[in-house]
Tab-separated table of C-alpha atoms and ligand atoms in Angstrom:
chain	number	residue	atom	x	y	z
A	1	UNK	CA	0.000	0.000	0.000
A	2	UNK	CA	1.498	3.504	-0.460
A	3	UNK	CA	1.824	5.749	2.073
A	4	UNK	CA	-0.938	8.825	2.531
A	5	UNK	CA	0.988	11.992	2.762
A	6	UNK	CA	-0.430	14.689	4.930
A	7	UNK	CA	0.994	17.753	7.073
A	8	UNK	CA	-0.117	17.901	10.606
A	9	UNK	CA	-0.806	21.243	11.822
A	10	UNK	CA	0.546	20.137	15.822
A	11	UNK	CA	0.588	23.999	17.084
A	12	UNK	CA	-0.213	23.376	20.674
A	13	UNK	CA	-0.737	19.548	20.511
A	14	UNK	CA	0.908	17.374	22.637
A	15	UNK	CA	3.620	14.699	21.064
A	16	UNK	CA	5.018	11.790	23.592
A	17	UNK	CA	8.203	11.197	22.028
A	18	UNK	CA	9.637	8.431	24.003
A	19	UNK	CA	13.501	7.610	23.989
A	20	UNK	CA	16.310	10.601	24.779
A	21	UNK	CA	18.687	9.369	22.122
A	22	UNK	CA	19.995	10.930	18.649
A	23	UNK	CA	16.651	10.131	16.999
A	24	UNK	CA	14.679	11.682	19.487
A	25	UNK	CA	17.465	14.944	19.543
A	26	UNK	CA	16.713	15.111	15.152
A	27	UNK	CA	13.250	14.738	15.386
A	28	UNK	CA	11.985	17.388	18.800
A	29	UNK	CA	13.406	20.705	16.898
A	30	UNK	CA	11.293	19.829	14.229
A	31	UNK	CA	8.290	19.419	16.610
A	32	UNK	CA	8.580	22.466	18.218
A	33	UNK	CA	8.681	24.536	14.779
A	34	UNK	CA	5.718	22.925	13.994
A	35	UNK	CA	4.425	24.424	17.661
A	36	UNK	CA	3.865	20.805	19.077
A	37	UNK	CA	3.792	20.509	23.225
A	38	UNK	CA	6.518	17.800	23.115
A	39	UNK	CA	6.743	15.436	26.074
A	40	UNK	CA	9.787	13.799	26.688
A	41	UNK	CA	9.803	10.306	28.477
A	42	UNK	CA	13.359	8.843	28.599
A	43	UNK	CA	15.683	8.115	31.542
A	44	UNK	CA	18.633	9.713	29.925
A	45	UNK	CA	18.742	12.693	27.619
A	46	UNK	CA	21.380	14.070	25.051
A	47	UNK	CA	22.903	17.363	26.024
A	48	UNK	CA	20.673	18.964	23.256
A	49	UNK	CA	17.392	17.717	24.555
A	50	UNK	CA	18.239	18.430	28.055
A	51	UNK	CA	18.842	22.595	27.206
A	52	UNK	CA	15.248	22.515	25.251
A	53	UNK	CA	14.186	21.247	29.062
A	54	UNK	CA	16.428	23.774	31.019
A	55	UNK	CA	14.861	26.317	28.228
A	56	UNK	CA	11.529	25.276	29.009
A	57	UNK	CA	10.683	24.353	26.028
A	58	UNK	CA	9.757	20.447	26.215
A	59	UNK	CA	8.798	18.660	29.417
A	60	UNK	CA	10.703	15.852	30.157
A	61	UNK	CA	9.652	12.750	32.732
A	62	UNK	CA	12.725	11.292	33.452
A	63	UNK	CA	12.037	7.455	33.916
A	64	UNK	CA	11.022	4.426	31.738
A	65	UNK	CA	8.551	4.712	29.133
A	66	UNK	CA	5.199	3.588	31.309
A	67	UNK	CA	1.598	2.273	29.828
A	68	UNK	CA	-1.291	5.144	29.874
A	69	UNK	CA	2.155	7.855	29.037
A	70	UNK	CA	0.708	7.661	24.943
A	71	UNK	CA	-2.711	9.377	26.596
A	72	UNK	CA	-3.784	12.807	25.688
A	73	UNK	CA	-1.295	12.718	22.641
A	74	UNK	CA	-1.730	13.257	18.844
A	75	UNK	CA	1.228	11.783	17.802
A	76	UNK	CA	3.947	9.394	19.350
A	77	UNK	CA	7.571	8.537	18.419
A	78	UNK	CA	8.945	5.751	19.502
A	79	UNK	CA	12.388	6.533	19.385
A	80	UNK	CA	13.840	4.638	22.845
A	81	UNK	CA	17.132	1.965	21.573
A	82	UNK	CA	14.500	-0.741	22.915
A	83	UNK	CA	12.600	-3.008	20.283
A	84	UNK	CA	10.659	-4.221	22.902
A	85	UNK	CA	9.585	-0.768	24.590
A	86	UNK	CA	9.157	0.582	21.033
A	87	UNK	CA	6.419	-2.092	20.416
A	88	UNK	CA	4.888	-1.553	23.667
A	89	UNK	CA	4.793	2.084	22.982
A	90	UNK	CA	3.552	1.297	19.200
A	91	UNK	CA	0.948	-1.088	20.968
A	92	UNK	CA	-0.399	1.310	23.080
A	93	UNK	CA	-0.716	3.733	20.393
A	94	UNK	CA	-2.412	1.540	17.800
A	95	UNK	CA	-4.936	0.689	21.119
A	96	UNK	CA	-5.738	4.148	21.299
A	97	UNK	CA	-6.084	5.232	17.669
A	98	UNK	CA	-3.064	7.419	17.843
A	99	UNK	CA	-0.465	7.539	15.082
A	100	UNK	CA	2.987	6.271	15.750
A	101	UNK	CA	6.218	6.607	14.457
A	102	UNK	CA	8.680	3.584	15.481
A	103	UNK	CA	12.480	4.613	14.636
A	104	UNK	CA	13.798	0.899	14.298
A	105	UNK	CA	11.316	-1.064	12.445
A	106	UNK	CA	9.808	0.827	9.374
A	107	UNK	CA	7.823	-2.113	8.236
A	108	UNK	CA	5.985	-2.349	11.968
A	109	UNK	CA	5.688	1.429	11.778
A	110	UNK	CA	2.050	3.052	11.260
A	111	UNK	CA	3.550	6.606	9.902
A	112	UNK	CA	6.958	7.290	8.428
A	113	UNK	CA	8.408	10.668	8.757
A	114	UNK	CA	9.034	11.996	5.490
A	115	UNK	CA	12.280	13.571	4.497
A	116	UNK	CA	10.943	17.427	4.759
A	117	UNK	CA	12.938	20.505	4.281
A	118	UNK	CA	11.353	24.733	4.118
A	119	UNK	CA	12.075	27.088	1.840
A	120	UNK	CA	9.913	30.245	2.747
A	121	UNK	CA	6.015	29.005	3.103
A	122	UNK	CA	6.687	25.842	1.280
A	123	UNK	CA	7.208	22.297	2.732
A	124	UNK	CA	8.292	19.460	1.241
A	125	UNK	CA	7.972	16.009	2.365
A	126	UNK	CA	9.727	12.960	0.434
A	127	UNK	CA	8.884	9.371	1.469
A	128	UNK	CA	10.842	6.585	-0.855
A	129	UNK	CA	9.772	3.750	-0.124
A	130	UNK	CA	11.775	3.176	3.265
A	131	UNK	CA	14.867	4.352	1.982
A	132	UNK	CA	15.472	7.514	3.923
A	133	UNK	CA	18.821	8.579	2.141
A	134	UNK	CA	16.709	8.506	-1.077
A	135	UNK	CA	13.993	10.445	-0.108
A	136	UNK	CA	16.517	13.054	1.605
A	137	UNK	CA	18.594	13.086	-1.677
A	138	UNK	CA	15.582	14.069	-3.293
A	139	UNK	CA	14.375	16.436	-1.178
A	140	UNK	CA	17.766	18.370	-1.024
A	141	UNK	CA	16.963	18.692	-5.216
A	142	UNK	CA	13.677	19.990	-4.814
A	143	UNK	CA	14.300	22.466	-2.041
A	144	UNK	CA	17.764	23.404	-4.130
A	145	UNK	CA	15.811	24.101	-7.020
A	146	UNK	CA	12.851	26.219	-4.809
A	147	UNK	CA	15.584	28.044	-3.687
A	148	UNK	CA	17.637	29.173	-6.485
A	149	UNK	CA	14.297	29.666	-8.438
A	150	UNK	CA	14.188	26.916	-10.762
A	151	UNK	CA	11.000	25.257	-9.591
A	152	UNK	CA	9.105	28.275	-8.530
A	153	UNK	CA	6.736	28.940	-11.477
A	154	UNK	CA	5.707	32.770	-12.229
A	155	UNK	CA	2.506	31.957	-12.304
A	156	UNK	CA	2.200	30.879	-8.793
A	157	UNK	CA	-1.253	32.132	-7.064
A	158	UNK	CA	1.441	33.868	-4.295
A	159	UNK	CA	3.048	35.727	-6.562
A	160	UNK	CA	4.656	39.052	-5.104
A	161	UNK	CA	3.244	42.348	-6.248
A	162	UNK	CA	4.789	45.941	-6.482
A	163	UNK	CA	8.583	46.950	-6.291
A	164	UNK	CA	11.389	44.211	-4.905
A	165	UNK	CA	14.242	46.444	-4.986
A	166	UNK	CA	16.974	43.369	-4.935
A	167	UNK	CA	20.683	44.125	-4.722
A	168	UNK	CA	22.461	41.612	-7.220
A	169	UNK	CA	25.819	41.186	-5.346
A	170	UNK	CA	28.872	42.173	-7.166
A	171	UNK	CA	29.028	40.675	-10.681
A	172	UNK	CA	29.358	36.848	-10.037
A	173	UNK	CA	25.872	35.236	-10.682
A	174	UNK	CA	26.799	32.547	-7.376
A	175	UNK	CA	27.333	36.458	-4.895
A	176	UNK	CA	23.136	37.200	-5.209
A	177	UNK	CA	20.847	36.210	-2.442
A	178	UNK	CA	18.461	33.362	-2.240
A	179	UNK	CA	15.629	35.952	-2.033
A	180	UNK	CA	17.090	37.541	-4.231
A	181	UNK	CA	16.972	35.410	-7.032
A	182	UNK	CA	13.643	33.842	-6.108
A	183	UNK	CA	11.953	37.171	-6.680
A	184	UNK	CA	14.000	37.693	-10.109
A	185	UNK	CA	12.344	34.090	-11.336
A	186	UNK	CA	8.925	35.726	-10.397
A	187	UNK	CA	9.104	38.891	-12.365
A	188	UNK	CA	7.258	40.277	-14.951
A	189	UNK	CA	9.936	43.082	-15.714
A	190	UNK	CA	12.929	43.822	-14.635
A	191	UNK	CA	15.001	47.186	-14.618
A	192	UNK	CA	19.023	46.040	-14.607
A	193	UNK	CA	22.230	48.152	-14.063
A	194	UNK	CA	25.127	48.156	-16.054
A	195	UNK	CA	26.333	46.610	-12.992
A	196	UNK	CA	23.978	43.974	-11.907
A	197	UNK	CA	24.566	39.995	-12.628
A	198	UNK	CA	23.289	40.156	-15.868
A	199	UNK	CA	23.705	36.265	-16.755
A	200	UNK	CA	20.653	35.794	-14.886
A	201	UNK	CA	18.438	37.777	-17.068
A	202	UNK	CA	19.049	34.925	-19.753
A	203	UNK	CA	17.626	32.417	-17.591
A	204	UNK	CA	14.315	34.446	-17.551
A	205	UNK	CA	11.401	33.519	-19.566
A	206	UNK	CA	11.165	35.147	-23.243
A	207	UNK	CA	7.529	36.953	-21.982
A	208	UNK	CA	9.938	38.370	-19.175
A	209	UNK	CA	10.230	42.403	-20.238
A	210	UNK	CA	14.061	43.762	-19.128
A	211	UNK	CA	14.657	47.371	-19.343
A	212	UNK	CA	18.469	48.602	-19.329
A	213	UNK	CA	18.499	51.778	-16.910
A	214	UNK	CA	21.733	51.858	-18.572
A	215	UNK	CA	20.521	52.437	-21.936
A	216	UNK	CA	17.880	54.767	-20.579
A	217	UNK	CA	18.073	57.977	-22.673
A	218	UNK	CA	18.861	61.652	-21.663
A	219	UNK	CA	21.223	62.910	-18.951
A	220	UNK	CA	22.169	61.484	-15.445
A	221	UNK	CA	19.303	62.869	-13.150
A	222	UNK	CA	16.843	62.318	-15.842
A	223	UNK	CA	17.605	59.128	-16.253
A	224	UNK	CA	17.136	58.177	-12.566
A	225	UNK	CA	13.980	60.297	-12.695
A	226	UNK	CA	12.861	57.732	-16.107
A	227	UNK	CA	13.697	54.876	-13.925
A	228	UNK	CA	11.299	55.772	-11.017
A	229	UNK	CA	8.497	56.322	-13.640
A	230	UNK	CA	9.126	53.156	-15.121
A	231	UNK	CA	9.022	51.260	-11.489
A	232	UNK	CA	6.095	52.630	-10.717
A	233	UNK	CA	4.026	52.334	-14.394
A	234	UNK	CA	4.495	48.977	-14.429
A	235	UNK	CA	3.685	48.291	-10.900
A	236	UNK	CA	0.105	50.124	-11.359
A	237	UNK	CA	-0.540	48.104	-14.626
A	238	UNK	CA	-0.231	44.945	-12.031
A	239	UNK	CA	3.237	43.779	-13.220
A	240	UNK	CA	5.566	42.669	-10.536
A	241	UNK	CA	8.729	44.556	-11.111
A	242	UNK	CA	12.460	43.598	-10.287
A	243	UNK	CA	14.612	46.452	-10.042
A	244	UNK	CA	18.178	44.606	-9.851
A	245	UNK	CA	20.953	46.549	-8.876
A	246	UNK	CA	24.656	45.673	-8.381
A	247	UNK	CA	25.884	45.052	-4.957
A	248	UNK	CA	23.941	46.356	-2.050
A	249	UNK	CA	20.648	48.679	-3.110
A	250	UNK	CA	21.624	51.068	-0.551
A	251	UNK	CA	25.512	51.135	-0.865
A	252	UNK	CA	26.077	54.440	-3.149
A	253	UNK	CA	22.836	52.744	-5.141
A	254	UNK	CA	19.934	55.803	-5.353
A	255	UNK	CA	18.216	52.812	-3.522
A	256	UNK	CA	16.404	54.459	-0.715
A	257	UNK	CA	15.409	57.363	-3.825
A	258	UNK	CA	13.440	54.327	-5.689
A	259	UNK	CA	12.069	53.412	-2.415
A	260	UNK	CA	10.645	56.979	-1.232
A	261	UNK	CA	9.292	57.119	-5.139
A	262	UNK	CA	6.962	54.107	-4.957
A	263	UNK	CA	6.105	54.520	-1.339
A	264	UNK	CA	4.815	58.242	-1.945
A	265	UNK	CA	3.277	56.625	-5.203
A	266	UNK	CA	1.374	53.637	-3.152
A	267	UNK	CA	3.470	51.073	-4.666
A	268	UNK	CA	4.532	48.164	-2.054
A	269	UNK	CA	8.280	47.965	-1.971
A	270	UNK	CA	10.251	44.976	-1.019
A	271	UNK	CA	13.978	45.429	-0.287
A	272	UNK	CA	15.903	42.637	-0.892
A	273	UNK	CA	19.877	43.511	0.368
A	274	UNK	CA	23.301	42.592	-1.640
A	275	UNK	CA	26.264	41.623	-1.467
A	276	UNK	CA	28.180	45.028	-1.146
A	277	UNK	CA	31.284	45.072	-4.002
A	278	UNK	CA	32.450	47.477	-1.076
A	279	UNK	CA	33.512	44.661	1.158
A	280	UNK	CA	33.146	41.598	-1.874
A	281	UNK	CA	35.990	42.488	-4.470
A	282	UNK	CA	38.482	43.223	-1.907
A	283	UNK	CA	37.814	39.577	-0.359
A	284	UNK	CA	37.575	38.286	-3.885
A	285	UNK	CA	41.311	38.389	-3.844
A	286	UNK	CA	41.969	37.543	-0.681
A	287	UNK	CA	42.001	41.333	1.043
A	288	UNK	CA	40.145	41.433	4.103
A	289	UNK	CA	38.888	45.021	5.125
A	290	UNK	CA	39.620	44.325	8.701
A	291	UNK	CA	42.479	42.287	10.414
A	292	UNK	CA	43.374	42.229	14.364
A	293	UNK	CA	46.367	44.477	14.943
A	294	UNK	CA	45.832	46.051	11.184
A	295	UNK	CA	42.694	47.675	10.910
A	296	UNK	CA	39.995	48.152	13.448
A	297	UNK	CA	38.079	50.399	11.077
A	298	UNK	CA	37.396	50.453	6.938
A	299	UNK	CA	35.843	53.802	5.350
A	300	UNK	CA	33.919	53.424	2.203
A	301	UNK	CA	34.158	56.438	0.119
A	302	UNK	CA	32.075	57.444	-2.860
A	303	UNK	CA	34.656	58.980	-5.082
A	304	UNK	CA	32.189	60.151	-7.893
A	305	UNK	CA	33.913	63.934	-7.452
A	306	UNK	CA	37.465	64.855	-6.340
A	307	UNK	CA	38.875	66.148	-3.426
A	308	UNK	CA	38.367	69.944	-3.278
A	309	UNK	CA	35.563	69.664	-5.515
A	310	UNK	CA	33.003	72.072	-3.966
A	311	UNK	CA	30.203	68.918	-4.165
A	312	UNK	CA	32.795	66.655	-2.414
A	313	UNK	CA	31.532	66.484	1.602
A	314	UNK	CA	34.443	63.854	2.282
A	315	UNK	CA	36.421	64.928	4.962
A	316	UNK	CA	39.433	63.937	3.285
A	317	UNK	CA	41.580	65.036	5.894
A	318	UNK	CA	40.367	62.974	8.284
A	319	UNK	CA	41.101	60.058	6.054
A	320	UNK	CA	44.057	60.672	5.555
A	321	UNK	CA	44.689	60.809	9.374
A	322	UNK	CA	42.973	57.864	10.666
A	323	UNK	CA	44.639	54.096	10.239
A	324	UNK	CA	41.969	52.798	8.775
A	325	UNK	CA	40.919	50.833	5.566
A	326	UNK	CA	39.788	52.889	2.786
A	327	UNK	CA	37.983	51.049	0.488
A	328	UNK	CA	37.667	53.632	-2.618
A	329	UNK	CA	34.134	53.398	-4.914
A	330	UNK	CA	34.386	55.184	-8.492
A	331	UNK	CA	37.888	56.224	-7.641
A	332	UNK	CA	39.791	55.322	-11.379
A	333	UNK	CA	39.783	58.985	-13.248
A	334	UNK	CA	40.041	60.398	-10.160
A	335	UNK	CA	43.061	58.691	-8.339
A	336	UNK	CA	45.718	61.203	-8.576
A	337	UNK	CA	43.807	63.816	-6.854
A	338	UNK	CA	42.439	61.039	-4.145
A	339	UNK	CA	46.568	59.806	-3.773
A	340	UNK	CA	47.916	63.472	-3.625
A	341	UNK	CA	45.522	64.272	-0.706
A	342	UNK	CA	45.860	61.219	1.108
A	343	UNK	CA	49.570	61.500	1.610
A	344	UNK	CA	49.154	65.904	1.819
A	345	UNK	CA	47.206	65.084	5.224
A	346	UNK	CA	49.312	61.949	6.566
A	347	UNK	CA	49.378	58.659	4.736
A	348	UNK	CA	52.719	57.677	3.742
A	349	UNK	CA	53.279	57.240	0.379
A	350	UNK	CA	54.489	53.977	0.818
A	351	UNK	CA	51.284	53.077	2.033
A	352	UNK	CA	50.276	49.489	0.218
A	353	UNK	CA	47.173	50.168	-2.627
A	354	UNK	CA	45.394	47.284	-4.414
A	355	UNK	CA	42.944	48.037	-7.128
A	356	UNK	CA	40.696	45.398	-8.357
A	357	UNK	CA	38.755	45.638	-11.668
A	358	UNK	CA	35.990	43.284	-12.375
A	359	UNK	CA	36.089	41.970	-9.184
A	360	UNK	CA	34.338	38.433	-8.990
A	361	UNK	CA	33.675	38.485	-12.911
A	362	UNK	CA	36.011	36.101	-15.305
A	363	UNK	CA	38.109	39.121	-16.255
A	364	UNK	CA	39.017	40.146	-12.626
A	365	UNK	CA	42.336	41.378	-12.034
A	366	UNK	CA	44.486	43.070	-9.597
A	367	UNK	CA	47.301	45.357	-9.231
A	368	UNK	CA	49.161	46.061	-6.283
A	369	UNK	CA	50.613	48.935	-5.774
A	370	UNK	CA	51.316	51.827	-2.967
A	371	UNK	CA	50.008	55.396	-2.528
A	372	UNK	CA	53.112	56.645	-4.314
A	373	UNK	CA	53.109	54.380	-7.736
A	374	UNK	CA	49.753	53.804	-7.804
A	375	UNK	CA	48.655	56.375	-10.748
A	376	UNK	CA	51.217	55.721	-13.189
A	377	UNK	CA	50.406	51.697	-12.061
A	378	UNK	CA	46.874	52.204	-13.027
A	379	UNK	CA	48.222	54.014	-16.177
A	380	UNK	CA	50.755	51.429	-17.370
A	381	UNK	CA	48.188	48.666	-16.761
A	382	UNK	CA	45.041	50.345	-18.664
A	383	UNK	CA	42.979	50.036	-15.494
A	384	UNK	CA	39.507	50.926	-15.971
A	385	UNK	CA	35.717	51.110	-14.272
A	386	UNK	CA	34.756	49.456	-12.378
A	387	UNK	CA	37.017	49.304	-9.943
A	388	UNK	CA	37.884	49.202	-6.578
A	389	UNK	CA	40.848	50.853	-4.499
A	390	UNK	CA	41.957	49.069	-1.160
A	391	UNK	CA	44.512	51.861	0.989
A	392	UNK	CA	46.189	50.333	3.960
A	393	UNK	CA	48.080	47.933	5.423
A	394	UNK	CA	45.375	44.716	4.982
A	395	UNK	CA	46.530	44.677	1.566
A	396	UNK	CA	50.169	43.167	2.947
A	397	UNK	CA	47.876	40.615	4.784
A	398	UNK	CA	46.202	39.652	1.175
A	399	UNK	CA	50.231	39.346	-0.221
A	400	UNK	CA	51.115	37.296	2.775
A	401	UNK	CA	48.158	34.715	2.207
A	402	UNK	CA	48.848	34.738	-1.119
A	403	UNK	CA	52.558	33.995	-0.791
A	404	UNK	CA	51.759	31.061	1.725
A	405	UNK	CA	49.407	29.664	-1.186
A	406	UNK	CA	52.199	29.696	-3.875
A	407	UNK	CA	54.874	28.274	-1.477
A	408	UNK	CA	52.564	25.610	-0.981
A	409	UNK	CA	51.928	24.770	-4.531
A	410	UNK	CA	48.650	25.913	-5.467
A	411	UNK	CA	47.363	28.521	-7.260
A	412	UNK	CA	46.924	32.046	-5.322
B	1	SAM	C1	27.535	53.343	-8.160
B	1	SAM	S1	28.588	52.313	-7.239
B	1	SAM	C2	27.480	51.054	-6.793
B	1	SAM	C3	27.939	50.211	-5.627
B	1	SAM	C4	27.028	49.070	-5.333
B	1	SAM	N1	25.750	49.503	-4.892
B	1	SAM	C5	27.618	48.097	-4.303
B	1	SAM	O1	27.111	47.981	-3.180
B	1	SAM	O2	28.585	47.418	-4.663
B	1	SAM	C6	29.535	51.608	-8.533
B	1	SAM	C7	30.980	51.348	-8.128
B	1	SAM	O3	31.065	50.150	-7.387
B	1	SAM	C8	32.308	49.529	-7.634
B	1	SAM	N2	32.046	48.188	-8.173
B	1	SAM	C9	30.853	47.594	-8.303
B	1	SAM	N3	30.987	46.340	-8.772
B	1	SAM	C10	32.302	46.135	-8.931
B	1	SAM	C11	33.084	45.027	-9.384
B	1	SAM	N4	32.516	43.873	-9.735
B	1	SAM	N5	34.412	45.153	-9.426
B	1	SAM	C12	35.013	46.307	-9.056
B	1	SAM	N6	34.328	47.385	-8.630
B	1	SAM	C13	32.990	47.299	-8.554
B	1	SAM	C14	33.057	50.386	-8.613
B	1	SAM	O4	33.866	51.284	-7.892
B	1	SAM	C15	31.918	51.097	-9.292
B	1	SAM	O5	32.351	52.292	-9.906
């Protein structure tokens, strides 16, 4: 006979699970996220189960499994290392109409547990036949493939309405979010930047409009002015929009600008953060913006306009005072302004620079450099947008991994 499949709704009803083993220890978390009352009858415990008792969380009799404990429950597991109490428990449950779960013998078992696994308001339960690393193997694919998008069809009746403003990571498709990319596989249209992972727009369907806010015409402000419009339009003529931006939305993005758009507009946003290229690129070769005894502080700088421009409100001094990390956005045409006033208020110009172009694409590379060299480095090497410039002493730490790597053989 197969197996009927159903999902018990246990908030607030009581579970005997009997036996304080590893079984039990697997199976009581997922009990109390379903909001069962679990009752605990075992004479030992593991450490696990006994902190869900100290928490409160499950009462536990601490003695032998007795006849009349299966009363007043919905459910029992009989999870003890005893074939014979497990039958007396399964006995007593059978007796009473009460569905039972025996660990050791599947065949003498009246319910399996499935193989289950979550992925937002979906559950997913695999039974194979009594072979539970089968049905687990094929539960990991399904909830793989709800999670990257794959399975989740557009035209689900829970489909997400309005704005999801979702920040696309730094360039490699693997950097977005898991939210991220399950509202992308839901859109109807999606706005990208020149920056966002745009080999995921090819796995959208062909009915799937994309807009390039790149290719948007007229000037700069315009253009982000175009870009609200289009949000909202398409939102009020019921499309669910993706606006997919590189990195983080709010990281130098005009995020929070397409934000206070739709909301003054009555369009639902949904903010979905990224993976900032801020703190991403550096790591992406091995740079880490902090390191104990190096850096207890990194500055992220917007370096759309120079130092001493009159629209610049950097307080470049300061920078160039504190020991920080400076991790330099849109920095490339302006770098020997940025490297003349870093070392004119206190960073020595042998100070160790790295600047990383297509960081976490195929073409990434790196140069490495110091405060002093670092423009005619850029020069010599044809560096361009986009980029990122690392100042400070966590660079050396990047060199030092990096040399460790080669002495040992592999790649850095
Ligand atoms: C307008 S800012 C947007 C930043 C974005 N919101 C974030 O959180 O990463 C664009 C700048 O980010 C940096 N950038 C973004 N992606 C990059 C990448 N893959 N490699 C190097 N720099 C990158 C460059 O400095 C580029 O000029």
């Amino acid at each position: 006979m197969q197996p009927y499949l159903v999902g018990l709704r246990l908030n607030g009803r009581r579970v005997l699970v009997v036996g304080g083993g590893r079984v039990a220890s697997r199976r009581v978390p997922a009990l109390l996220a379903a909001g069962a009352e679990v009752v605990l009858v075992a004479p030992e415990t593991t450490p696990a189960l006994d902190d869900l008792v100290s928490d409160g969380k499950i009462v536990w009799h601490r003695r032998p499994y007795e006849t009349g404990d299966c009363h007043g429950a919905w459910l029992v597991q009989a999870c003890s290392d005893s074939s014979k109490i497990n039958t007396a428990v399964a006995d007593e449950a059978e007796a009473a109409g009460i569905w039972c779960v025996r660990a050791d013998d599947a065949e003498a078992s009246a319910a399996w547990t499935p193989a289950s696994g979550q992925v937002g308001e979906i559950t997913v339960g695999v039974l194979a036949g009594g072979d539970p690393r089968r049905a687990a193997g094929i539960r990991d694919a399904v909830v793989d493939g709800l999670r990257d998008a794959t399975l989740e069809s557009r035209h689900s009746r829970h489909k997400p309405v309005g704005v999801a403003l979702v920040g696309g990571g730094p360039g490699d498709p693997g950097l977005i979010t898991v939210k991220g990319r399950q509202l992308l596989a839901q859109a109807d249209v999606v706005v990208t930047d020149r920056l966002a992972p745009r080999v995921l727009l090819d796995e959208l369907a062909a009915d799937v409009e994309i807009i390039d806010a790149a290719k948007i015409p007229y000037g700069r402000s315009v253009t982000q002015d175009r870009i609200n419009e289009y949000l909202v339009e398409h939102a009020r003529a019921g499309k669910f929009v993706v606006r997919l931006k590189g990195g983080d939305p709010f990281v130098f993005g005009r995020g929070a600008e397409e934000v206070l758009y739709c909301a003054r507009h009555g369009v639902p946003v949904t903010v979905v953060p990224g993976i900032t290229s801020a703190i991403s690129v550096p790591s992406a070769v091995g740079i880490p913006v902090t390191h104990r005894g190096v850096a207890q502080e990194f500055h992220v700088v917007s370096c759309h306009v120079a130092p001493g421009d009159p629209r610049s409100t950097v307080d470049w001094e300061a920078l160039g005072r504190s020991h920080g990390t400076l991790v330099l956005l849109m920095a490339v045409e302006r770098m020997a302004l940025i490297a003349e006033a870093l070392m004119r208020y206190g960073r020595a110009s042998d100070t160790p620079v790295a600047v990383i172009q297509d960081g976490t694409l195929p073409d990434q590379r790196a140069l490495m450099a110091t405060l002093g060299t670092v423009v005619e480095d850029m020069t010599a090497d044809g560096v361009r947008p986009p980029a990122i410039v690392v100042v400070g002493d966590v660079v050396q730490v990047a060199r030092e991994i990096n040399m460790i790597r080669a002495d040992m053989g592999r790649d850095p």
